[in-house]
């Protein structure tokens, strides 16, 4: 089972590779990326929302097979209910192409003839109907899902709705990310035009909007791209790009290993041990650590405070009786009639702020008291990490991390500057450019590695390593849970949220329910399955902390609008690749 350390190192490796490739591109001093392998050269996506809430989706995918011989492409589409995907049609280069659909709540379209192969660049047009995009109160559409196995170089999205849209937002990046899209326009109420450049694999784009009763709507979609897809341009100055990229990658790998070595943990019986090796010594345990709560255990596991740790704290506070949580998709925090004694200072402060004006706080829309309490909780957990009264981290580690982070950024900037100044000789026939560009590439790659891997430097003490292993052992138990007897659902939910294993826990509980187990609701008046709270409480917290803006008539709307809407929060989505 992959743990948080392995996941983060894998993510760092992907970011390092992306950064190294970017360094190589800058060295070429050209406006084109040095591209290799399969990719989606262009993706044109449109949604025509109908009066009954359903939407007709059109996707035009210019798929570049990169010289490989493949049968075609596949496309996955998540569904709310089996059978939601309707009226599917597919063409390749304007002609009908065989396709087949499998799966229920995750529909998988296999497009292409298994008896023949294709290569080069081909244009696929996929059309289908979904029963809804989001809810009646909010348009939410994953126009590009986060499960594409190849990068997407150019994205164009269109929406035509029968009503005017307000609070329009567009988020891009990895699942849960909130980077703004490059361009978002609303030329008239109910019509959106979005463009974005270069989504990496496993990155997506989500569109949000709020239907209004204002005049407008009824806009028509533009005609989708027709004709053959454009062939990919040939790469230039490949030897120079390989030289710069290779040097930057070598420097990044060496520096990353040095940082990892410097951040080894202290353990009993050994002087220092790498955290990855420490994780391999851990076996699953069904007993959570007694010395830490769900939020603190999650912080120990990751070394930093994240949103799901705050969610775990709320669930833990409910577990101890300091508050009650009802609802699932629209959670409500309630003040109990009798408060348990022995609450610590952070709990008292947060709850006093939370229930200062109302004993019932609904997480459906912006709530000032919740926003203030959430900020206090965030600062309180960060203060707990910084004070480290339990002696879990080696002293001075956080200061060392900050020094490495700043130093790494400065190194990377210096290296990129050297490359920009010296790499103009790449296109020539000489080799004088190799030495200065190697220096710049090494500085840039090494600086990037220091900045990305600086989180490894705050090492654990022997006591911290011991507790870390206990937390990791319980995480492995939750992540690998297959059979569940219905007990301790509140405890498991809180810990699953804190350890970042909410999805694994929900799936395990759903499996137990379908097998006829004793999975049950905690109390009869709750209108949800308790173990789903880990998924929906974080979404509700975002809603209660953001103030929705408004859209004015046909004016343009910038994608930099504030808001907490993130990638992966809508209908549709999924991904694709070749087969």
Coordinates of C-alpha atoms in Angstrom, one line a residue, residues 13-559:
X13 CA 9.6 13.3 -8.8
X14 CA 6.9 14.3 -11.2
X15 CA 7.4 18.0 -10.4
X16 CA 11.1 17.6 -10.8
X17 CA 10.7 16.0 -14.2
X18 CA 8.3 18.8 -15.2
X19 CA 10.7 21.4 -13.9
X20 CA 13.6 19.9 -15.7
X21 CA 11.7 19.7 -18.9
X22 CA 10.8 23.4 -18.5
X23 CA 14.4 24.3 -17.9
X24 CA 15.3 22.5 -21.2
X25 CA 12.6 24.4 -23.0
X26 CA 13.9 27.7 -21.7
X27 CA 17.4 26.7 -22.9
X28 CA 16.2 26.4 -26.4
X29 CA 14.9 30.0 -26.5
X30 CA 12.0 29.0 -28.7
X31 CA 8.3 29.4 -28.2
X32 CA 7.6 25.7 -28.7
X33 CA 7.9 22.8 -26.3
X34 CA 10.2 20.0 -27.3
X35 CA 7.5 17.4 -27.4
X36 CA 7.9 13.6 -27.3
X37 CA 5.5 10.7 -26.9
X38 CA 1.8 10.7 -27.0
X39 CA -0.3 13.7 -26.2
X40 CA -3.6 15.5 -26.9
X41 CA -2.5 18.3 -29.2
X42 CA -5.9 20.0 -28.8
X43 CA -9.1 19.4 -26.9
X44 CA -12.3 21.3 -27.8
X45 CA -15.2 20.6 -25.4
X46 CA -18.7 22.0 -25.3
X47 CA -21.8 21.6 -23.2
X48 CA -25.3 22.5 -24.3
X49 CA -27.4 22.7 -21.1
X50 CA -31.1 22.0 -21.7
X51 CA -34.1 23.3 -19.9
X52 CA -34.6 20.0 -18.1
X53 CA -31.1 20.2 -16.6
X54 CA -29.5 17.6 -18.9
X55 CA -26.6 18.5 -21.1
X56 CA -25.4 17.4 -24.5
X57 CA -21.6 17.1 -24.5
X58 CA -19.4 17.4 -27.5
X59 CA -15.6 16.6 -27.3
X60 CA -13.2 17.0 -30.2
X61 CA -9.9 15.4 -29.3
X62 CA -6.9 15.8 -31.6
X63 CA -4.9 12.8 -30.4
X64 CA -1.2 12.5 -31.3
X65 CA 0.0 8.9 -31.0
X66 CA 3.6 10.1 -31.3
X67 CA 4.6 7.6 -33.9
X68 CA 3.3 4.6 -32.0
X69 CA 1.0 2.1 -33.6
X70 CA -2.2 1.9 -31.5
X71 CA -5.8 0.7 -32.1
X72 CA -7.3 4.0 -30.9
X73 CA -8.1 5.9 -27.8
X74 CA -10.2 5.2 -24.7
X75 CA -12.3 7.7 -22.7
X76 CA -13.6 7.2 -19.1
X77 CA -16.6 9.2 -17.8
X78 CA -17.7 9.0 -14.1
X79 CA -21.5 8.8 -13.6
X80 CA -23.8 9.4 -10.7
X81 CA -25.9 6.4 -11.5
X82 CA -25.5 3.5 -14.0
X83 CA -27.0 4.3 -17.3
X84 CA -26.6 8.1 -17.0
X85 CA -24.4 8.1 -20.2
X86 CA -26.8 8.3 -23.1
X87 CA -26.9 8.8 -26.9
X88 CA -23.2 8.2 -27.5
X89 CA -21.8 8.8 -31.0
X90 CA -18.1 8.7 -32.1
X91 CA -16.2 9.6 -35.3
X92 CA -12.6 9.6 -36.2
X93 CA -11.5 12.1 -38.9
X94 CA -15.1 12.7 -39.8
X95 CA -16.0 9.0 -40.3
X96 CA -17.7 6.5 -38.0
X97 CA -15.4 4.4 -36.0
X98 CA -16.2 1.3 -33.9
X99 CA -16.6 1.8 -30.2
X100 CA -17.8 -0.1 -27.2
X101 CA -19.0 0.9 -23.7
X102 CA -18.3 -1.0 -20.5
X103 CA -18.7 -0.2 -16.8
X104 CA -21.6 1.1 -14.7
X105 CA -20.7 4.2 -12.6
X106 CA -17.5 4.6 -14.5
X107 CA -18.3 4.3 -18.1
X108 CA -15.3 3.4 -20.3
X109 CA -15.5 4.0 -24.1
X110 CA -13.0 1.9 -26.1
X111 CA -12.7 3.7 -29.5
X112 CA -11.1 2.0 -32.4
X113 CA -10.9 -1.3 -34.3
X114 CA -9.0 -4.0 -32.4
X115 CA -8.1 -5.5 -35.8
X116 CA -6.3 -2.4 -37.2
X117 CA -3.8 0.2 -35.9
X118 CA -3.4 3.9 -36.3
X119 CA -0.5 6.4 -35.8
X120 CA 0.2 10.1 -36.2
X121 CA -2.5 12.7 -35.3
X122 CA -6.2 11.9 -35.6
X123 CA -9.3 13.9 -34.7
X124 CA -11.9 12.1 -32.6
X125 CA -15.4 13.6 -32.0
X126 CA -17.3 12.1 -29.1
X127 CA -20.8 13.2 -28.2
X128 CA -23.0 12.0 -25.3
X129 CA -25.7 13.2 -23.0
X130 CA -25.5 13.5 -19.2
X131 CA -28.7 14.0 -17.0
X132 CA -27.1 16.9 -15.1
X133 CA -24.1 19.1 -14.6
X134 CA -23.8 19.7 -10.9
X135 CA -27.1 20.5 -9.2
X136 CA -30.1 22.7 -9.7
X137 CA -28.5 25.3 -7.5
X138 CA -25.0 25.2 -9.1
X139 CA -23.5 24.4 -12.5
X140 CA -20.4 22.2 -11.9
X141 CA -18.8 20.5 -14.8
X142 CA -15.5 18.7 -15.1
X143 CA -14.9 19.7 -18.7
X144 CA -11.5 18.0 -18.6
X145 CA -11.1 15.2 -16.1
X146 CA -8.0 14.6 -14.0
X147 CA -7.5 11.0 -15.2
X148 CA -6.0 11.6 -18.6
X149 CA -2.8 9.6 -19.0
X150 CA -1.2 12.0 -21.4
X151 CA -0.7 15.8 -21.4
X152 CA -3.1 18.1 -23.1
X153 CA -1.4 21.0 -24.9
X154 CA -4.4 23.2 -25.7
X155 CA -7.9 23.3 -24.2
X156 CA -11.0 25.2 -25.4
X157 CA -14.3 24.9 -23.5
X158 CA -17.7 26.3 -24.4
X159 CA -20.9 26.3 -22.3
X160 CA -24.4 27.4 -23.5
X161 CA -27.1 27.4 -20.9
X162 CA -30.8 28.4 -21.1
X163 CA -30.3 30.8 -18.1
X164 CA -28.0 33.5 -17.1
X165 CA -25.0 32.5 -15.0
X166 CA -23.4 34.3 -12.0
X167 CA -20.4 33.6 -9.8
X168 CA -18.6 32.0 -12.8
X169 CA -15.3 30.4 -12.0
X170 CA -12.9 28.1 -13.7
X171 CA -10.3 26.0 -11.9
X172 CA -7.4 24.0 -13.4
X173 CA -4.6 21.7 -12.2
X174 CA -4.5 18.5 -10.2
X175 CA -7.6 17.1 -8.4
X176 CA -8.5 19.6 -5.6
X177 CA -6.4 22.3 -7.2
X178 CA -7.7 25.8 -7.7
X179 CA -5.4 27.5 -10.2
X180 CA -7.3 29.9 -12.4
X181 CA -7.8 29.1 -16.1
X182 CA -5.8 31.2 -18.6
X183 CA -8.9 32.9 -20.0
X184 CA -12.6 32.9 -19.0
X185 CA -15.1 35.1 -20.9
X186 CA -18.9 35.4 -20.6
X187 CA -19.8 37.4 -23.8
X188 CA -23.4 37.1 -23.0
X189 CA -25.4 35.7 -20.0
X190 CA -25.5 31.9 -20.2
X191 CA -22.6 31.6 -22.6
X192 CA -19.0 30.8 -21.4
X193 CA -15.8 30.7 -23.5
X194 CA -12.7 29.3 -21.8
X195 CA -9.2 28.6 -23.0
X196 CA -6.2 27.1 -21.3
X197 CA -2.7 26.0 -22.3
X198 CA -0.9 22.9 -21.4
X199 CA -2.5 20.6 -18.8
X200 CA -0.1 17.8 -17.7
X201 CA -1.4 14.3 -17.3
X202 CA -3.7 13.8 -14.3
X203 CA -4.6 17.5 -14.5
X204 CA -8.1 18.8 -15.3
X205 CA -10.3 21.8 -15.7
X206 CA -13.7 22.4 -13.9
X207 CA -16.3 25.1 -14.7
X208 CA -18.6 26.5 -12.0
X209 CA -21.6 28.9 -12.2
X210 CA -24.8 29.7 -10.4
X211 CA -28.1 29.8 -12.4
X212 CA -30.0 33.1 -12.0
X213 CA -33.4 34.4 -12.9
X214 CA -31.8 37.4 -14.7
X215 CA -32.6 37.9 -18.4
X216 CA -30.3 36.0 -20.7
X217 CA -29.5 32.5 -21.7
X218 CA -30.3 30.7 -24.9
X219 CA -26.9 31.2 -26.4
X220 CA -25.8 28.8 -29.2
X221 CA -22.6 26.8 -29.2
X222 CA -20.0 27.6 -31.9
X223 CA -19.4 24.9 -34.5
X224 CA -16.8 22.3 -33.4
X225 CA -13.5 21.9 -35.3
X226 CA -13.9 20.0 -38.5
X227 CA -11.6 18.5 -41.0
X228 CA -8.3 16.7 -40.3
X229 CA -6.2 17.4 -37.3
X230 CA -3.0 19.4 -37.8
X231 CA 0.2 17.3 -37.9
X232 CA 2.7 17.9 -35.1
X233 CA 5.6 20.2 -35.9
X234 CA 9.1 18.6 -36.0
X235 CA 11.4 19.2 -33.0
X236 CA 14.5 21.4 -33.6
X237 CA 17.8 21.6 -31.8
X238 CA 17.3 18.2 -30.2
X239 CA 20.9 17.6 -29.2
X240 CA 21.0 20.9 -27.3
X241 CA 17.7 20.2 -25.6
X242 CA 19.0 16.8 -24.5
X243 CA 22.2 18.3 -23.2
X244 CA 20.5 20.9 -21.0
X245 CA 17.8 18.6 -19.9
X246 CA 20.2 15.8 -19.0
X247 CA 22.5 18.1 -17.0
X248 CA 19.5 19.6 -15.1
X249 CA 18.1 16.1 -14.4
X250 CA 21.4 14.7 -13.1
X251 CA 21.9 17.7 -10.8
X252 CA 18.3 17.4 -9.5
X253 CA 18.7 13.7 -8.8
X254 CA 22.0 14.1 -7.0
X255 CA 20.8 17.1 -4.9
X256 CA 17.4 15.4 -4.1
X257 CA 19.3 12.4 -2.7
X258 CA 21.6 14.6 -0.6
X259 CA 18.6 16.3 0.9
X260 CA 16.9 13.0 1.6
X261 CA 20.0 11.7 3.2
X262 CA 20.3 14.9 5.4
X263 CA 16.7 14.5 6.6
X264 CA 16.9 10.9 7.9
X265 CA 14.9 10.3 11.0
X266 CA 16.3 9.4 14.5
X267 CA 15.2 6.0 15.7
X268 CA 16.0 3.8 18.7
X269 CA 18.7 1.2 17.9
X270 CA 19.9 3.2 14.8
X271 CA 21.4 6.6 14.6
X272 CA 19.4 7.7 11.5
X273 CA 17.0 6.1 9.1
X274 CA 15.3 7.2 5.9
X275 CA 11.6 7.7 6.3
X276 CA 10.9 5.5 3.3
X277 CA 12.8 2.7 4.9
X278 CA 11.1 3.3 8.2
X279 CA 7.8 3.0 6.5
X280 CA 8.7 -0.4 5.1
X281 CA 9.2 -1.7 8.7
X282 CA 5.6 -0.9 9.6
X283 CA 2.8 -3.5 9.6
X284 CA -0.9 -2.6 9.7
X285 CA -2.5 -2.2 13.2
X286 CA -6.2 -1.9 14.0
X287 CA -5.4 0.2 17.1
X288 CA -5.0 4.0 16.7
X289 CA -2.2 5.8 18.6
X290 CA -3.3 6.7 22.1
X291 CA -1.1 9.7 22.4
X292 CA -2.4 11.6 19.4
X293 CA -5.8 12.6 18.0
X294 CA -6.8 12.2 14.3
X295 CA -5.7 15.7 13.3
X296 CA -2.4 15.5 15.2
X297 CA -1.6 12.1 13.8
X298 CA -2.2 13.3 10.3
X299 CA 0.1 16.3 10.9
X300 CA 2.8 14.0 12.2
X301 CA 2.5 11.8 9.1
X302 CA 2.8 14.6 6.6
X303 CA 4.9 17.1 8.6
X304 CA 2.5 20.0 7.8
X305 CA -1.0 21.2 8.4
X306 CA -3.5 20.6 5.6
X307 CA -7.2 21.1 5.1
X308 CA -8.1 17.5 5.8
X309 CA -6.4 17.8 9.2
X310 CA -8.8 20.5 10.1
X311 CA -11.7 18.4 8.9
X312 CA -10.4 15.5 11.1
X313 CA -10.2 17.9 14.1
X314 CA -13.9 18.7 13.7
X315 CA -14.8 15.0 13.5
X316 CA -12.6 14.3 16.5
X317 CA -14.3 17.1 18.5
X318 CA -17.7 15.5 17.6
X319 CA -16.4 12.2 18.7
X320 CA -15.5 13.6 22.1
X321 CA -19.0 15.3 22.4
X322 CA -17.9 18.9 22.0
X323 CA -20.2 19.3 19.0
X324 CA -22.6 17.3 16.8
X325 CA -22.5 16.9 13.1
X326 CA -25.7 16.1 11.1
X327 CA -26.3 15.9 7.4
X328 CA -23.9 14.6 4.7
X329 CA -23.9 16.5 1.5
X330 CA -24.9 19.6 3.5
X331 CA -23.4 19.1 6.9
X332 CA -24.7 21.1 9.9
X333 CA -22.6 21.7 13.1
X334 CA -24.6 21.8 16.3
X335 CA -23.8 22.9 19.8
X336 CA -24.6 20.1 22.3
X337 CA -26.9 20.9 25.2
X338 CA -24.3 19.8 27.7
X339 CA -20.6 20.4 27.0
X340 CA -18.2 17.7 28.2
X341 CA -15.6 18.9 30.8
X342 CA -11.9 19.0 30.2
X343 CA -11.8 20.9 26.8
X344 CA -8.4 22.3 26.0
X345 CA -7.8 26.0 25.1
X346 CA -8.0 25.5 21.3
X347 CA -11.3 23.6 21.5
X348 CA -12.8 26.2 23.8
X349 CA -11.6 29.1 21.6
X350 CA -12.8 27.5 18.3
X351 CA -16.2 26.4 19.6
X352 CA -16.9 29.7 21.3
X353 CA -16.3 31.5 18.0
X354 CA -18.2 28.9 16.0
X355 CA -21.4 29.1 18.1
X356 CA -21.1 32.7 19.2
X357 CA -24.3 33.7 17.3
X358 CA -26.1 30.5 16.4
X359 CA -26.0 27.0 18.0
X360 CA -26.6 25.5 14.6
X361 CA -24.1 26.3 11.8
X362 CA -25.1 25.0 8.3
X363 CA -22.2 24.6 5.9
X364 CA -24.2 25.4 2.8
X365 CA -23.2 29.0 2.3
X366 CA -20.8 31.6 3.6
X367 CA -20.8 31.8 7.4
X368 CA -18.7 34.5 9.1
X369 CA -18.5 32.7 12.4
X370 CA -17.4 29.5 10.8
X371 CA -14.8 31.3 8.7
X372 CA -13.3 32.9 11.8
X373 CA -13.4 29.6 13.7
X374 CA -11.7 27.8 10.8
X375 CA -8.9 30.4 10.8
X376 CA -8.4 30.0 14.5
X377 CA -8.3 26.2 14.2
X378 CA -5.8 26.4 11.3
X379 CA -3.5 28.7 13.4
X380 CA -4.0 26.6 16.5
X381 CA -2.9 23.4 14.7
X382 CA 0.1 25.2 13.1
X383 CA 1.0 26.5 16.6
X384 CA 0.8 22.9 17.9
X385 CA 3.2 21.8 15.2
X386 CA 5.6 24.7 15.8
X387 CA 5.7 24.4 19.6
X388 CA 6.2 20.6 19.5
X389 CA 5.6 20.1 23.2
X390 CA 5.7 16.3 22.7
X391 CA 9.3 16.5 21.2
X392 CA 8.4 14.8 17.9
X393 CA 10.7 16.8 15.6
X394 CA 14.5 17.5 15.9
X395 CA 15.0 21.1 17.0
X396 CA 16.0 23.5 14.2
X397 CA 14.6 21.4 11.5
X398 CA 11.9 23.9 10.4
X399 CA 14.5 26.7 10.2
X400 CA 16.7 24.5 8.1
X401 CA 13.8 23.8 5.8
X402 CA 13.1 27.5 5.3
X403 CA 16.7 28.2 4.5
X404 CA 16.8 25.4 2.0
X405 CA 13.6 26.5 0.4
X406 CA 14.8 30.1 -0.1
X407 CA 18.2 29.1 -1.2
X408 CA 16.8 26.6 -3.7
X409 CA 14.6 29.2 -5.3
X410 CA 17.5 31.6 -5.6
X411 CA 19.7 28.9 -7.2
X412 CA 17.0 28.0 -9.7
X413 CA 16.4 31.6 -10.6
X414 CA 20.2 32.1 -11.1
X415 CA 20.4 29.0 -13.2
X416 CA 17.6 30.0 -15.5
X417 CA 19.1 33.5 -15.9
X418 CA 22.4 31.9 -17.0
X419 CA 20.6 29.7 -19.5
X420 CA 18.7 32.6 -21.0
X421 CA 21.9 34.5 -21.4
X422 CA 24.2 31.8 -22.8
X423 CA 21.9 29.3 -24.7
X424 CA 21.6 31.4 -27.8
X425 CA 24.5 29.4 -29.4
X426 CA 22.5 26.1 -29.4
X427 CA 21.4 26.4 -33.0
X428 CA 25.0 27.0 -34.2
X429 CA 27.5 24.4 -35.3
X430 CA 30.0 25.0 -32.5
X431 CA 30.1 23.6 -29.0
X432 CA 31.1 26.7 -27.0
X433 CA 27.6 26.9 -25.5
X434 CA 28.0 23.5 -23.6
X435 CA 30.0 24.7 -20.6
X436 CA 28.0 27.8 -19.7
X437 CA 24.6 26.1 -20.3
X438 CA 25.7 23.1 -18.2
X439 CA 26.4 25.5 -15.3
X440 CA 23.0 27.1 -15.7
X441 CA 21.2 23.8 -16.1
X442 CA 23.0 22.4 -13.0
X443 CA 22.1 25.4 -10.9
X444 CA 18.5 25.4 -12.1
X445 CA 18.0 21.6 -11.6
X446 CA 19.8 21.5 -8.3
X447 CA 18.0 24.6 -6.9
X448 CA 14.6 23.1 -8.0
X449 CA 15.5 19.9 -6.2
X450 CA 16.4 21.7 -3.0
X451 CA 13.2 23.7 -3.0
X452 CA 11.0 20.8 -3.7
X453 CA 12.6 18.4 -1.3
X454 CA 13.2 20.8 1.6
X455 CA 10.3 19.3 3.4
X456 CA 12.5 16.2 4.2
X457 CA 14.9 18.2 6.4
X458 CA 12.8 18.5 9.6
X459 CA 13.7 15.1 10.9
X460 CA 11.8 13.2 13.6
X461 CA 13.2 12.4 17.0
X462 CA 13.3 8.8 18.3
X463 CA 9.9 9.4 20.1
X464 CA 8.6 11.1 16.9
X465 CA 9.6 8.1 14.8
X466 CA 8.0 5.7 17.2
X467 CA 4.7 7.5 17.1
X468 CA 5.0 8.0 13.4
X469 CA 5.2 4.3 12.9
X470 CA 2.1 3.8 15.0
X471 CA 0.2 6.3 13.0
X472 CA 1.4 4.8 9.7
X473 CA 0.4 1.3 11.0
X474 CA -3.1 2.5 11.6
X475 CA -3.2 4.3 8.2
X476 CA -2.3 1.0 6.6
X477 CA -5.2 -0.7 8.5
X478 CA -7.7 1.9 7.3
X479 CA -6.4 1.9 3.7
X480 CA -6.5 -1.9 3.5
X481 CA -9.8 -2.3 5.3
X482 CA -12.0 -4.7 3.3
X483 CA -14.4 -6.2 5.8
X484 CA -16.1 -4.0 8.4
X485 CA -18.6 -5.0 11.1
X486 CA -20.1 -1.5 11.5
X487 CA -18.5 -0.6 14.8
X488 CA -16.4 2.5 15.6
X489 CA -17.6 4.3 12.5
X490 CA -17.1 7.8 14.0
X491 CA -13.6 6.9 15.1
X492 CA -12.7 5.5 11.8
X493 CA -14.2 8.4 9.9
X494 CA -12.2 10.9 11.9
X495 CA -8.9 9.0 11.5
X496 CA -9.5 8.3 7.8
X497 CA -9.9 12.1 7.3
X498 CA -6.8 12.9 9.2
X499 CA -4.7 10.3 7.4
X500 CA -5.9 11.2 4.0
X501 CA -7.6 7.8 3.5
X502 CA -11.2 9.0 3.3
X503 CA -11.9 7.5 -0.1
X504 CA -10.5 4.1 1.0
X505 CA -12.6 4.1 4.1
X506 CA -15.8 5.0 2.3
X507 CA -15.3 2.3 -0.3
X508 CA -14.7 -0.2 2.5
X509 CA -17.8 0.8 4.3
X510 CA -19.9 0.7 1.1
X511 CA -18.6 -2.8 0.4
X512 CA -19.6 -3.9 3.9
X513 CA -23.0 -2.5 3.4
X514 CA -23.5 -4.2 0.1
X515 CA -22.4 -7.5 1.6
X516 CA -25.2 -7.3 4.2
X517 CA -22.9 -6.2 7.0
X518 CA -24.1 -4.3 10.0
X519 CA -22.9 -0.9 8.7
X520 CA -25.5 1.5 10.1
X521 CA -26.2 5.1 10.8
X522 CA -24.9 6.4 14.1
X523 CA -28.3 7.8 15.2
X524 CA -31.8 7.5 13.6
X525 CA -32.2 11.2 13.1
X526 CA -29.2 11.5 10.9
X527 CA -30.1 11.6 7.2
X528 CA -26.8 10.2 5.9
X529 CA -24.4 7.4 6.3
X530 CA -21.9 8.5 8.9
X531 CA -18.8 7.4 7.1
X532 CA -19.4 9.7 4.2
X533 CA -18.8 12.7 6.3
X534 CA -15.1 12.6 5.7
X535 CA -15.8 13.3 2.0
X536 CA -18.5 15.9 2.3
X537 CA -17.4 17.9 5.4
X538 CA -14.4 19.4 3.6
X539 CA -16.6 20.5 0.7
X540 CA -19.1 22.0 3.1
X541 CA -16.3 23.8 4.9
X542 CA -15.2 25.4 1.6
X543 CA -18.7 26.6 1.0
X544 CA -19.0 28.1 4.4
X545 CA -15.7 30.0 4.0
X546 CA -16.2 31.6 0.6
X547 CA -18.3 34.6 -0.4
X548 CA -19.9 34.1 -3.8
X549 CA -19.5 36.9 -6.2
X550 CA -21.9 38.0 -8.9
X551 CA -21.8 38.3 -12.7
X552 CA -23.1 41.3 -14.5
X553 CA -25.0 40.8 -17.7
X554 CA -22.8 40.2 -20.8
X555 CA -19.6 41.6 -19.3
X556 CA -16.5 39.5 -19.3
X557 CA -15.6 37.5 -16.2
X558 CA -11.9 37.0 -15.3
X559 CA -10.8 33.5 -14.3

